[in-house]
CSV table of C-alpha atoms and ligand atoms in Angstrom, one decimal:
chain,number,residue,atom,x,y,z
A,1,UNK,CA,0.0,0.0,0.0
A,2,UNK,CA,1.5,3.4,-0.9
A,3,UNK,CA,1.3,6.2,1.8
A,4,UNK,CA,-1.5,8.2,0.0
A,5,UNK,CA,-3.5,5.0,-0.1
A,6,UNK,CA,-4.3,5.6,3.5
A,7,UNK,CA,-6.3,9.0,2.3
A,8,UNK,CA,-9.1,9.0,0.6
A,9,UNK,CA,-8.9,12.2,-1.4
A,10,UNK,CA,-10.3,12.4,-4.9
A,11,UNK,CA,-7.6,10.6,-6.8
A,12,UNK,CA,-8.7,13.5,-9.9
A,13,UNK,CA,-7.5,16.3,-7.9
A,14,UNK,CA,-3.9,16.8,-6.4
A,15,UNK,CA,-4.6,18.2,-3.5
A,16,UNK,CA,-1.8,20.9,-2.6
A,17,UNK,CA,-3.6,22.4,-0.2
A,18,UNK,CA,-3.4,20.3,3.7
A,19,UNK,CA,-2.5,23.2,4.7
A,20,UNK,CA,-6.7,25.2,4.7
A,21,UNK,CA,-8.9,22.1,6.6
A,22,UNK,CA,-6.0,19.2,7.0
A,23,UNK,CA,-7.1,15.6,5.2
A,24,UNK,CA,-7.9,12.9,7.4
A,25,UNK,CA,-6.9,9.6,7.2
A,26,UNK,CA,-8.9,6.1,6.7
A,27,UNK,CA,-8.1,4.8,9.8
A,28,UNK,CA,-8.7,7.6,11.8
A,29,UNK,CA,-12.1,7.9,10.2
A,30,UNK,CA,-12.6,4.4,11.0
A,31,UNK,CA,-12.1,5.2,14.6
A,32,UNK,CA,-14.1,8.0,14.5
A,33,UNK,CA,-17.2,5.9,13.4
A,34,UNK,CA,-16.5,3.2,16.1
A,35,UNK,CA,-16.4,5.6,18.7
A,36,UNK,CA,-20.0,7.6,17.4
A,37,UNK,CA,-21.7,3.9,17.2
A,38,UNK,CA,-20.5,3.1,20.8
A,39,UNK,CA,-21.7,6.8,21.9
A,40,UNK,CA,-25.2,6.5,20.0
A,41,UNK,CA,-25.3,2.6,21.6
A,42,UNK,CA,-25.5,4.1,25.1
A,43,UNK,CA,-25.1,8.0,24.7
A,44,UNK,CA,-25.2,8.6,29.1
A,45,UNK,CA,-22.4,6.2,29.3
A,46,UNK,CA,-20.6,7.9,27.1
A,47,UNK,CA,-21.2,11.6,26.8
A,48,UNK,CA,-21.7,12.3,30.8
A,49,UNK,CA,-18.4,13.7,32.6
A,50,UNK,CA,-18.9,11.8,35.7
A,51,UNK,CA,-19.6,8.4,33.8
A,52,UNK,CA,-17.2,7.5,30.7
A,53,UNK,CA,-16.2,10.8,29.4
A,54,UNK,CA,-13.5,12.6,31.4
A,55,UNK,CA,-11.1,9.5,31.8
A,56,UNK,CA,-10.9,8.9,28.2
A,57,UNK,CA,-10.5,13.2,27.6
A,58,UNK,CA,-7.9,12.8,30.0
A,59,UNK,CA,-5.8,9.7,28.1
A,60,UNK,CA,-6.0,12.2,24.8
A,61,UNK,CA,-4.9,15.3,27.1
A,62,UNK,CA,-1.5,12.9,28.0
A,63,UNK,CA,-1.2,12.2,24.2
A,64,UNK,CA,-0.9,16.2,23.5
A,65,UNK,CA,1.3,16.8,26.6
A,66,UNK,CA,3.7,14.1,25.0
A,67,UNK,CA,3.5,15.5,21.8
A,68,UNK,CA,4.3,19.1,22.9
A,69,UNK,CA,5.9,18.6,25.8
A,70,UNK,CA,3.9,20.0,28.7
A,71,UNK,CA,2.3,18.6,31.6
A,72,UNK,CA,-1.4,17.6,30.8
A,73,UNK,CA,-2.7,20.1,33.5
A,74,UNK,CA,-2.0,22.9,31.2
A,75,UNK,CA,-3.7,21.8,28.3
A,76,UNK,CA,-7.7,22.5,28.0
A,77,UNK,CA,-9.8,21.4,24.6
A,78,UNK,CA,-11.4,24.1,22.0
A,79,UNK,CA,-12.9,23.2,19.4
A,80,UNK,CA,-10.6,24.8,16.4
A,81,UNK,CA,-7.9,27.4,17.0
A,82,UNK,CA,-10.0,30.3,16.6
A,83,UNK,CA,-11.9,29.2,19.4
A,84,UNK,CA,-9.0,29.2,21.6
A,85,UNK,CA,-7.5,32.5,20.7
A,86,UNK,CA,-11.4,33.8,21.2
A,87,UNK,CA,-11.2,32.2,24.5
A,88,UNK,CA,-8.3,34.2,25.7
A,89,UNK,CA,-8.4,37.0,24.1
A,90,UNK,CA,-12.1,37.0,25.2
A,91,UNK,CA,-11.2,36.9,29.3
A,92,UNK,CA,-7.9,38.9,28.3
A,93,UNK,CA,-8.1,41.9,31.5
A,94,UNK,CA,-8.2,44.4,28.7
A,95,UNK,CA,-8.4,48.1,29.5
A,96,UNK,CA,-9.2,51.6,28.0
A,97,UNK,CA,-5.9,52.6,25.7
A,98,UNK,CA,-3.9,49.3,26.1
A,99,UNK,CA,-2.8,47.7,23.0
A,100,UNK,CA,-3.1,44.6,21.2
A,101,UNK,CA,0.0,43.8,19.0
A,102,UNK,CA,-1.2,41.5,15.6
A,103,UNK,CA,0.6,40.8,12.6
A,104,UNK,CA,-0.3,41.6,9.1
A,105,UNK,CA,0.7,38.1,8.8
A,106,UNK,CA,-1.8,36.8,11.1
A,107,UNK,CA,-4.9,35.0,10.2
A,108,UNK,CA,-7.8,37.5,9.6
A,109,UNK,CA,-10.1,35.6,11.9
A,110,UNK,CA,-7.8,35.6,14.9
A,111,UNK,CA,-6.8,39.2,14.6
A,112,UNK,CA,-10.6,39.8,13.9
A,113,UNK,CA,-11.0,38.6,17.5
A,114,UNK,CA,-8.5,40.7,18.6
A,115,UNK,CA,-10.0,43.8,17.0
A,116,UNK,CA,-13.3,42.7,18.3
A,117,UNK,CA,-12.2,42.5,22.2
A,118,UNK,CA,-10.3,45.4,21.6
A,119,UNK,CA,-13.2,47.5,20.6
A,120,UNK,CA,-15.4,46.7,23.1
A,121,UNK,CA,-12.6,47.6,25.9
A,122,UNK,CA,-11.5,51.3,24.3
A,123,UNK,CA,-8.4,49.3,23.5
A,124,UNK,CA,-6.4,49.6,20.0
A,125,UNK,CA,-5.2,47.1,18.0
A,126,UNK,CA,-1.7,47.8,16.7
A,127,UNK,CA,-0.3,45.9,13.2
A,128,UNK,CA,3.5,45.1,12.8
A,129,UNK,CA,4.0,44.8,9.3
A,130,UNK,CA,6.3,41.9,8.5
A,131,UNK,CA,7.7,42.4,5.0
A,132,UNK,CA,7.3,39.6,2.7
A,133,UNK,CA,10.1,38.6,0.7
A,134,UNK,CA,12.1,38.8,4.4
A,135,UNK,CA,15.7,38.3,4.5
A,136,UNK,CA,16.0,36.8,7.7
A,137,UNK,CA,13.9,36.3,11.3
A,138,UNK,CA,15.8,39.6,12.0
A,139,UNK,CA,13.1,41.0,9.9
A,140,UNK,CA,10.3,39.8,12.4
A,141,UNK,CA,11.6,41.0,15.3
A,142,UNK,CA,12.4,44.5,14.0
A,143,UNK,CA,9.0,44.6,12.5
A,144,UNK,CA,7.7,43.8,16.0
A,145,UNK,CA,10.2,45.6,18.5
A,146,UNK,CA,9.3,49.0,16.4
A,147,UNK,CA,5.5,48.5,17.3
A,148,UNK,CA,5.6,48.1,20.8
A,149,UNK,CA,4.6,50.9,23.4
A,150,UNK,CA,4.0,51.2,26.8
A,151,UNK,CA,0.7,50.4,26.4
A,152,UNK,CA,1.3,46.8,24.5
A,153,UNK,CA,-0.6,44.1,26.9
A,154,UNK,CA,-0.8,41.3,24.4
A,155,UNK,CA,1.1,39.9,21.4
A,156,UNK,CA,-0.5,37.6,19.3
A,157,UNK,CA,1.4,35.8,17.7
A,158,UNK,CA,1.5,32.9,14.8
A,159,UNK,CA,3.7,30.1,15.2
A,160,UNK,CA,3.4,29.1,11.2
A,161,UNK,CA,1.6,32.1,9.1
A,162,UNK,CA,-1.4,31.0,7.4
A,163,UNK,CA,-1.0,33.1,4.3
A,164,UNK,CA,3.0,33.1,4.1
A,165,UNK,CA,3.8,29.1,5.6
A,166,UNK,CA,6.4,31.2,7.5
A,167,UNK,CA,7.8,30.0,10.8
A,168,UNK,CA,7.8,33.2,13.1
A,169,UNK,CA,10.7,33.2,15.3
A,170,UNK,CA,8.2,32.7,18.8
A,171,UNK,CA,10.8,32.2,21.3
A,172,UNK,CA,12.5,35.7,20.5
A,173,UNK,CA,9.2,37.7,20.4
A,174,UNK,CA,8.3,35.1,24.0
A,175,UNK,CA,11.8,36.6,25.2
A,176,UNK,CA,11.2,40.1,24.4
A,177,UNK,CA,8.1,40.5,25.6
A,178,UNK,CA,8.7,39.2,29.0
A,179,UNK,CA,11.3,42.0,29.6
A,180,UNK,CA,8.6,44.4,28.9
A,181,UNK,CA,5.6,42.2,31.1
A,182,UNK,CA,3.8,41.6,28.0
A,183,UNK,CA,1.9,38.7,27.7
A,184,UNK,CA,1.8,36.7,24.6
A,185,UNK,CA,-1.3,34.6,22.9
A,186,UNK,CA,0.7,32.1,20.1
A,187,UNK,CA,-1.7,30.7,17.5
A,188,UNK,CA,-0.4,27.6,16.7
A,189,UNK,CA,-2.8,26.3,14.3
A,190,UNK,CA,-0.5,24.5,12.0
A,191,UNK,CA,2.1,23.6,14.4
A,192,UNK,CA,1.5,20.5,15.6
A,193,UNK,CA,2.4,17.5,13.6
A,194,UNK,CA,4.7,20.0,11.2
A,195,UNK,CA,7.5,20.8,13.7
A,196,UNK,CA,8.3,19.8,17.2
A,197,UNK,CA,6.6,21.5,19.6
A,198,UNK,CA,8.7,22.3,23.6
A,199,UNK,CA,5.6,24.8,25.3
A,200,UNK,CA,7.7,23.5,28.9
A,201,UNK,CA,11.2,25.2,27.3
A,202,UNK,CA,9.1,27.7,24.7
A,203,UNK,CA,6.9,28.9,28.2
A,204,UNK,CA,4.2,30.4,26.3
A,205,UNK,CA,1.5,32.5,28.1
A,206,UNK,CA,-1.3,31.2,26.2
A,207,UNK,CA,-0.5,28.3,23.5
A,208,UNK,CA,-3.4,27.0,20.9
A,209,UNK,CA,-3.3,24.8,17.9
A,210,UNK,CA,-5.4,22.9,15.8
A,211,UNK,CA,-5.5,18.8,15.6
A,212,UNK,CA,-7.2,18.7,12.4
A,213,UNK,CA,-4.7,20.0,10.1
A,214,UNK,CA,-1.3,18.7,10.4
A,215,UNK,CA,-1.7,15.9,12.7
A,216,UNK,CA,-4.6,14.9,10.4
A,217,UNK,CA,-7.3,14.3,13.2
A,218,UNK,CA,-11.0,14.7,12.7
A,219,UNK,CA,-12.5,17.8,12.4
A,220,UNK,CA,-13.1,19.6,14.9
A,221,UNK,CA,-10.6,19.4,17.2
A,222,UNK,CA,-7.6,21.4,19.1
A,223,UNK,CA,-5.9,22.5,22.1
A,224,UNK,CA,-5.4,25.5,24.6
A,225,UNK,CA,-2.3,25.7,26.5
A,226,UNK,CA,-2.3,28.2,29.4
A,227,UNK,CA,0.5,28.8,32.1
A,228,UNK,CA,-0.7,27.7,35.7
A,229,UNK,CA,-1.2,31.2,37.0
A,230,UNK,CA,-3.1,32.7,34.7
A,231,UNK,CA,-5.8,29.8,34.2
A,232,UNK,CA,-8.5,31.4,36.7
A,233,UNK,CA,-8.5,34.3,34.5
A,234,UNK,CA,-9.2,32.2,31.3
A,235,UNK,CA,-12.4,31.1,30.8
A,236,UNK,CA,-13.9,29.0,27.5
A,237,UNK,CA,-16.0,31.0,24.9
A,238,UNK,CA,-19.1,28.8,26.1
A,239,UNK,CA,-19.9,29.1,29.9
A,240,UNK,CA,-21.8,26.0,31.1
A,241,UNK,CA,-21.8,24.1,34.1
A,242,UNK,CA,-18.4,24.1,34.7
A,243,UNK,CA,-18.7,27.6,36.0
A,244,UNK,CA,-20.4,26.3,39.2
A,245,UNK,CA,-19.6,22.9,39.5
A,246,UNK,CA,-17.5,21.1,42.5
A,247,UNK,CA,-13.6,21.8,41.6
A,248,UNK,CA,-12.1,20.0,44.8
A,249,UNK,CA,-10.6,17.4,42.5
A,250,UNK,CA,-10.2,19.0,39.2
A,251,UNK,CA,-9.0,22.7,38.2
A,252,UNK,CA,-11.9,25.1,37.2
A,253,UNK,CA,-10.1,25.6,33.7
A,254,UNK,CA,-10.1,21.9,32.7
A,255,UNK,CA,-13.8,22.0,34.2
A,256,UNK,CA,-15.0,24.2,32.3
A,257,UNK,CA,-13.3,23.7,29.2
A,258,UNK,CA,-14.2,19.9,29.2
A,259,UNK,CA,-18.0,20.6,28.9
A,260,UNK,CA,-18.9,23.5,26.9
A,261,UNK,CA,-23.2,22.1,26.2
A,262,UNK,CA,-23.8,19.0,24.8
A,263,UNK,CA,-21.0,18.1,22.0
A,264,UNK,CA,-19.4,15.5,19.6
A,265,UNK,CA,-16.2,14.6,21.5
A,266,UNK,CA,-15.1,11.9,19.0
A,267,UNK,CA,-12.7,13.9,17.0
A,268,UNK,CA,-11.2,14.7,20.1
A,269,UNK,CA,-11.3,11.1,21.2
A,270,UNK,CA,-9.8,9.7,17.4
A,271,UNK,CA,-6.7,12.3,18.3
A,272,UNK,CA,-5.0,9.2,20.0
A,273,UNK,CA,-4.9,7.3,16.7
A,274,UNK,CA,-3.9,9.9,14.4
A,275,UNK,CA,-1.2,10.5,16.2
A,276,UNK,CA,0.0,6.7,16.2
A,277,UNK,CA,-0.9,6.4,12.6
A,278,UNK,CA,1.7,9.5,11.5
A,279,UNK,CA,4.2,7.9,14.1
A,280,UNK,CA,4.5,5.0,12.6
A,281,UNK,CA,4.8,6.1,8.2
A,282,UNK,CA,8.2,6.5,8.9
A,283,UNK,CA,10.9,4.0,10.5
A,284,UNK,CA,11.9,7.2,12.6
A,285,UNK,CA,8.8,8.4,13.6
A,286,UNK,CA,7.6,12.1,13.2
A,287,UNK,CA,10.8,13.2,13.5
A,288,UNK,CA,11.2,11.9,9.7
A,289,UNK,CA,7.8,12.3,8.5
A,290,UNK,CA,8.6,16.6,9.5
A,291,UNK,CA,11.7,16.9,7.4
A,292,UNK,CA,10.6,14.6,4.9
A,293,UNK,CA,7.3,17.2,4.7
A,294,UNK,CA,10.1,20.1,4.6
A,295,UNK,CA,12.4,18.6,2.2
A,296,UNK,CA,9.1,18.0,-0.2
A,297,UNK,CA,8.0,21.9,0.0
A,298,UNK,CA,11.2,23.4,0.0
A,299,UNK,CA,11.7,21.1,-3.5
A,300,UNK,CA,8.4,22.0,-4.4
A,301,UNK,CA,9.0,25.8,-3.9
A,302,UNK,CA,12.1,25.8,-6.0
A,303,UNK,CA,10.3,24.6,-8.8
A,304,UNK,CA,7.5,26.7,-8.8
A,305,UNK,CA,9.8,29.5,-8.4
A,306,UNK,CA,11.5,28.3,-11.3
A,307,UNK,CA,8.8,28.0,-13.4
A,308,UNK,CA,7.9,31.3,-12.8
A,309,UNK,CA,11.3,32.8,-12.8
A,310,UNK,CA,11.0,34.4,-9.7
A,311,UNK,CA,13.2,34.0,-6.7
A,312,UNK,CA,12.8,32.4,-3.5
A,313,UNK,CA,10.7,34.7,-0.9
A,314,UNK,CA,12.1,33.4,2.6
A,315,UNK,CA,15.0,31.1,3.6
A,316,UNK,CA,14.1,28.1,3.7
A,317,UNK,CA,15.2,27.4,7.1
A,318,UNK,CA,11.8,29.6,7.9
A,319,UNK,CA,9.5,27.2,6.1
A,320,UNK,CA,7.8,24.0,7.3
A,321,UNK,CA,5.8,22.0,5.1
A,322,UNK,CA,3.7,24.8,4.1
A,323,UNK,CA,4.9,27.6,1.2
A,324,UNK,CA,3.9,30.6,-0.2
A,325,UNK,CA,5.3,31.8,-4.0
A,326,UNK,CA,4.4,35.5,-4.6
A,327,UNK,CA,3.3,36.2,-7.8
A,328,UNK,CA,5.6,39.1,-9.2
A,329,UNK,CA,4.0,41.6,-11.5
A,330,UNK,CA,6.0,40.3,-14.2
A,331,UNK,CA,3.8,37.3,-13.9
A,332,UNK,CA,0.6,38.9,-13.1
A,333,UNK,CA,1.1,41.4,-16.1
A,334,UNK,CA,2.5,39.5,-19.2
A,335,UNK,CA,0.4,39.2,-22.1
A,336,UNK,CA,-3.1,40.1,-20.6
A,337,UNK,CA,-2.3,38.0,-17.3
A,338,UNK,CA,-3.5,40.2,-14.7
A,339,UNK,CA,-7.0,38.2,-15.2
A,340,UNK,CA,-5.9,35.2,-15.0
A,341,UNK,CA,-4.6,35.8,-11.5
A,342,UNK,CA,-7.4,37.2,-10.2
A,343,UNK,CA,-9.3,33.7,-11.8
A,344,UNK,CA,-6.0,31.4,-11.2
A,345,UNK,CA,-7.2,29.0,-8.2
A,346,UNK,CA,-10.3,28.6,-10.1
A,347,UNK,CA,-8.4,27.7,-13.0
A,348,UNK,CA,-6.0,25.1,-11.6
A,349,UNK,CA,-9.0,23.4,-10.6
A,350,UNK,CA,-11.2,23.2,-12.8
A,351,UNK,CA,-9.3,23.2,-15.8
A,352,UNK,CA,-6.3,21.2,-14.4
A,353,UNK,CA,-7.4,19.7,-11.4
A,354,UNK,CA,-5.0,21.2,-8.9
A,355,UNK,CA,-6.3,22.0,-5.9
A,356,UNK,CA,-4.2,25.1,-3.7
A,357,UNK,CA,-5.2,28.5,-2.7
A,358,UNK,CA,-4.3,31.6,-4.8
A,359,UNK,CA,-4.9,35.1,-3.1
A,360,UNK,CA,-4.0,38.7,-2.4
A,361,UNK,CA,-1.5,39.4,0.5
A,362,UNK,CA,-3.4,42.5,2.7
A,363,UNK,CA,-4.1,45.8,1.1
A,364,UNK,CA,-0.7,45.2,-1.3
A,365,UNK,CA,-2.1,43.9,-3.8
A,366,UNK,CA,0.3,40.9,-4.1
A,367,UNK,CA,-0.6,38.0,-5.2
A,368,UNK,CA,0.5,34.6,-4.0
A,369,UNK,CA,0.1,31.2,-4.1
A,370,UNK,CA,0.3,28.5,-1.4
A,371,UNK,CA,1.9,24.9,-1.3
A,372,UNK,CA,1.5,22.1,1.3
A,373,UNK,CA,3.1,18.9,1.7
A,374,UNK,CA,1.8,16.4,3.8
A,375,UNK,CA,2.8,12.2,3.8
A,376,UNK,CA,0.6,11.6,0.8
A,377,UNK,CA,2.0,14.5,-1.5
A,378,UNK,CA,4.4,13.5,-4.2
A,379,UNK,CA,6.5,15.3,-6.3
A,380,UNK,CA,4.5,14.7,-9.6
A,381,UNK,CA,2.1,16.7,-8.0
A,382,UNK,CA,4.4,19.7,-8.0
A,383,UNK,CA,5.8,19.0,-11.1
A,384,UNK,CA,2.8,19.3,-12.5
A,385,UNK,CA,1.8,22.0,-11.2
A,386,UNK,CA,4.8,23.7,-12.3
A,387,UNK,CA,4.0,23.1,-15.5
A,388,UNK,CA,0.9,24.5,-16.0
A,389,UNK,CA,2.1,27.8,-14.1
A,390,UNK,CA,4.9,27.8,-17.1
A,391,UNK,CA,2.0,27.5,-19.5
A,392,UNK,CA,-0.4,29.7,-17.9
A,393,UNK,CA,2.4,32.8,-17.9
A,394,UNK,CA,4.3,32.5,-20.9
B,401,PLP,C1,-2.6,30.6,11.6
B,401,PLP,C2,-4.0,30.1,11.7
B,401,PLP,N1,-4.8,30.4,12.8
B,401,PLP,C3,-6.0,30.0,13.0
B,401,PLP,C4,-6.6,29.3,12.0
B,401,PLP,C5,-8.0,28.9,12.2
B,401,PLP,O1,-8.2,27.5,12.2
B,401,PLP,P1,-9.7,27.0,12.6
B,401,PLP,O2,-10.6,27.5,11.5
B,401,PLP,O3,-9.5,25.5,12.6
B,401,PLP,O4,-10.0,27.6,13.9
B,401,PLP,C6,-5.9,29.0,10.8
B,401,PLP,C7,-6.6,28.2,9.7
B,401,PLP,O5,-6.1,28.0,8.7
B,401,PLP,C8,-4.6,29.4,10.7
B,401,PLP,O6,-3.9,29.2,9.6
C-alpha cells in the first residue's frame, strides 16, 4: 500500500492544499465511526463527565502533553484554534488605551477577534508589518520591537503564518516580551504534527493549535495551552456548568473547558490514533515524517519559483511544510495576465485539477500562491503544477 493510499482524497484532484482544513486519514475515520456507534449505543455512558467521558479526555490530554511537551494540567480542549485564541483574548483583563500587537501576517479571523475585544474595551489594536520577501527572522523581530509601546498588553502571535507558511521566530518575540511584562497569545494552528513542539522550554503564556490540520485528526478538534497562574482568568468562549460545578478534585479551567453544552467529542477522542498512525509512516517516527514534509515543499518551492522565474521569498530554514510563492508583477502582467490571476485558483481546478489556494496578500495587492506537503503528497504533483504555471504565464 503506498502512503497516500491511507487518504481517501479524490484521486482527480492533487490536493496541494493540507494546509486550509487538514485531510484525514482512513483509519482515523474508522475510529471516528467506532467511537459515534459506541456513543449513540449508550449516549449517558458515554457523553456524561462523571460516567465514561473525562477518563478517556484525559488519556487524549497525556497524548498532547507528549507530543508538545507539557504537563497535561495545562492543556484545555477548543474546538478549532480560533476558538481558543477567542477564548483568551475574550477573558484577556483588557483596559481603555492598552494595546493589542497582531501581525499583518496573522490570520484574519484571529486578529478579527482581537480587533473585536479590543473595541469593546476602548483598547487599540496595533499591526507590525512583516515584509514579505524577508531576509531573515531579523526582519520579524524588528518589524515587532518598532510597534511596541508602553501600552502593549498582548502579542498575538503565529507560530506558522497562514498566508506566508512562515515559521515566526516565537521564542524571540516570547523573550522580548517578558522584559517588557507583556503577555503573549501564540496561534499555533499549523504547528503540531509539522514541527516539534517544547511549550515546557518555549513557556508560552497562552498556547493554541489545531488537531485537524497537520496531525490529520477529525475535524473539529484542538488544544489551549495556558500557564498555571493565569488559568483562573481564562475562561472557555461557552460558559456552562463548569462555572459552578465542585472543583475540589479537578481545576476550574479543565472543568469548564471539558463541557462547553452537549458536543461530539469523537474527533477529540480519534486524536490518539492519528497520532499513532503519522508515528508510525516512517521507521523514525515524526521526526522523519517533519523533514521529509520540509524537504518536499522546499523542493516544491524551487520549482515553482523556477517556473515562474522568480526568486525564492524566505530562507528556507523559515518554512515547514507549508509555502507561499508571490506572484511578481511580471507574472501577473504579461500578455493580458493580470485576469488570469485574479481567476487562477479557479483555474487550476477546474481546468487542471490542482487544488491550492491563490490570493491577495493584505491591502498590497500581491498575489501569492500557497503549497502544502503532507505524507501523501508526491512530487508529480508539484511537477505538475509547475508546469501549468509555465504554461499559464508565458
Ligand atoms: C494561523 C491560523 N490560525 C487559525 C486558523 C483557524 O483555524 P480553525 O478554522 O480551525 O479555527 C488557521 C486556519 O487556517 C490558521 O492558519
Amino acid at each position: 500500500m503506498q502512503i497516500r493510499d491511507h487518504w481517501q482524497l479524490n484521486p482527480d484532484i492533487d490536493f496541494l492544499n493540507h494546509g486550509s482544513f487538514g485531510a484525514c486519514p482512513r483509519i482515523v475515520l474508522q475510529k471516528q465511526q467506532e467511537l459515534l456507534t459506541e456513543l449513540e449505543q449508550d449516549p449517558i455512558k458515554f457523553l456524561a463527565p462523571e460516567r465514561d467521558l473525562l477518563p478517556k479526555l484525559d488519556q487524549v490530554r497525556q497524548t498532547i502533553a507528549g507530543l508538545v511537551k507539557a504537563p497535561a494540567s495545562d492543556i484545555a480542549f477548543v474546538r478549532n484554534a480560533t476558538d481558543g485564541v477567542n477564548a483568551v483574548l475574550g477573558s484577556f483583563p483588557l483596559k481603555q488605551n492598552d494595546e493589542i500587537l497582531i501581525t499583518n501576517h496573522g490570520y484574519n479571523a484571529c486578529n478579527n477577534a482581537a480587533r473585536h475585544v479590543a473595541e469593546k474595551a476602548g483598547a487599540k489594536v496595533v499591526v507590525a508589518d512583516i515584509p514579505f520577501p524577508l531576509t531573515s527572522e531579523t526582519d520579524v523581530m524588528v518589524a515587532i520591537e518598532n510597534k511596541i509601546t508602553s501600552r502593549t498588553r498582548l502579542i498575538l502571535i503565529d507560530h506558522v503564518t497562514s498566508p506566508t507558511g512562515l515559521i515566526l521566530p516565537v521564542e524571540q518575540v516570547i523573550s522580548l516580551a517578558r522584559t517588557k511584562n507583556i503577555r503573549v497569545l501564540v496561534d499555533g494552528a499549523h504547528a503540531p504534527g509539522m514541527i516539534p513542539l517544547n511549550l515546557t522550554a518555549l513557556a508560552p503564556d497562552y498556547y493554541t493549535a489545531n488537531h485537524h490540520k497537520w496531525l490529520c485528526g477529525p475535524k473539529t478538534s484542538g488544544f489551549l495551552f495556558v500557564q498555571p497562574e493565569l488559568q483562573t482568568q481564562v475562561r472557555p468562549n461557552v460558559i456552562s456548568h463548569g462555572a459552578n460545578q465542585d472543583c475540589s478534585n479537578r481545576s476550574r479551567f479543565l472543568t469548564e473547558f471539558d463541557w462547553i453544552g452537549t458536543y461530539d467529542p469523537t474527533p477529540l477522542l480519534t486524536l490518539p490514533t492519528a497520532v499513532a498512525f503519522l508515528e508510525t509512516l516512517y521507521p523514525a517516527g515524526l521526526s522523519q515524517l517533519y523533514q521529509r514534509n520540509h524537504e518536499s515543499v522546499v523542493r516544491a518551492r524551487q520549482v515553482i519559483c523556477d517556473a515562474l522565474q522568480t526568486d525564492v521569498p524566505c530562507n528556507s530554514e523559515m518554512l515547514g511544510s507549508m509555502a507561499s510563492v508571490p506572484l511578481h508583477a511580471k507574472t501577473s502582467r504579461s500578455a493580458g495576465h493580470t485576469l488570469a490571476t485574479a481567476t487562477l485558483q479557479r483555474t487550476l481546478y477546474q481546468e487542471h485539477g490542482l487544488e491550492l489556494p491563490v490570493f491577495q496578500l493584505w491591502d498590497s495587492g500581491q498575489w501569492c500562491l500557497r503549497i502544502s506537503m503532507h505524507a501523501y503528497n508526491q512530487a508529480c504533483q508539484f511537477e505538475r503544477l509547475a508546469c501549468v504555471l509555465n504554461h499559464l504565464t508565458n
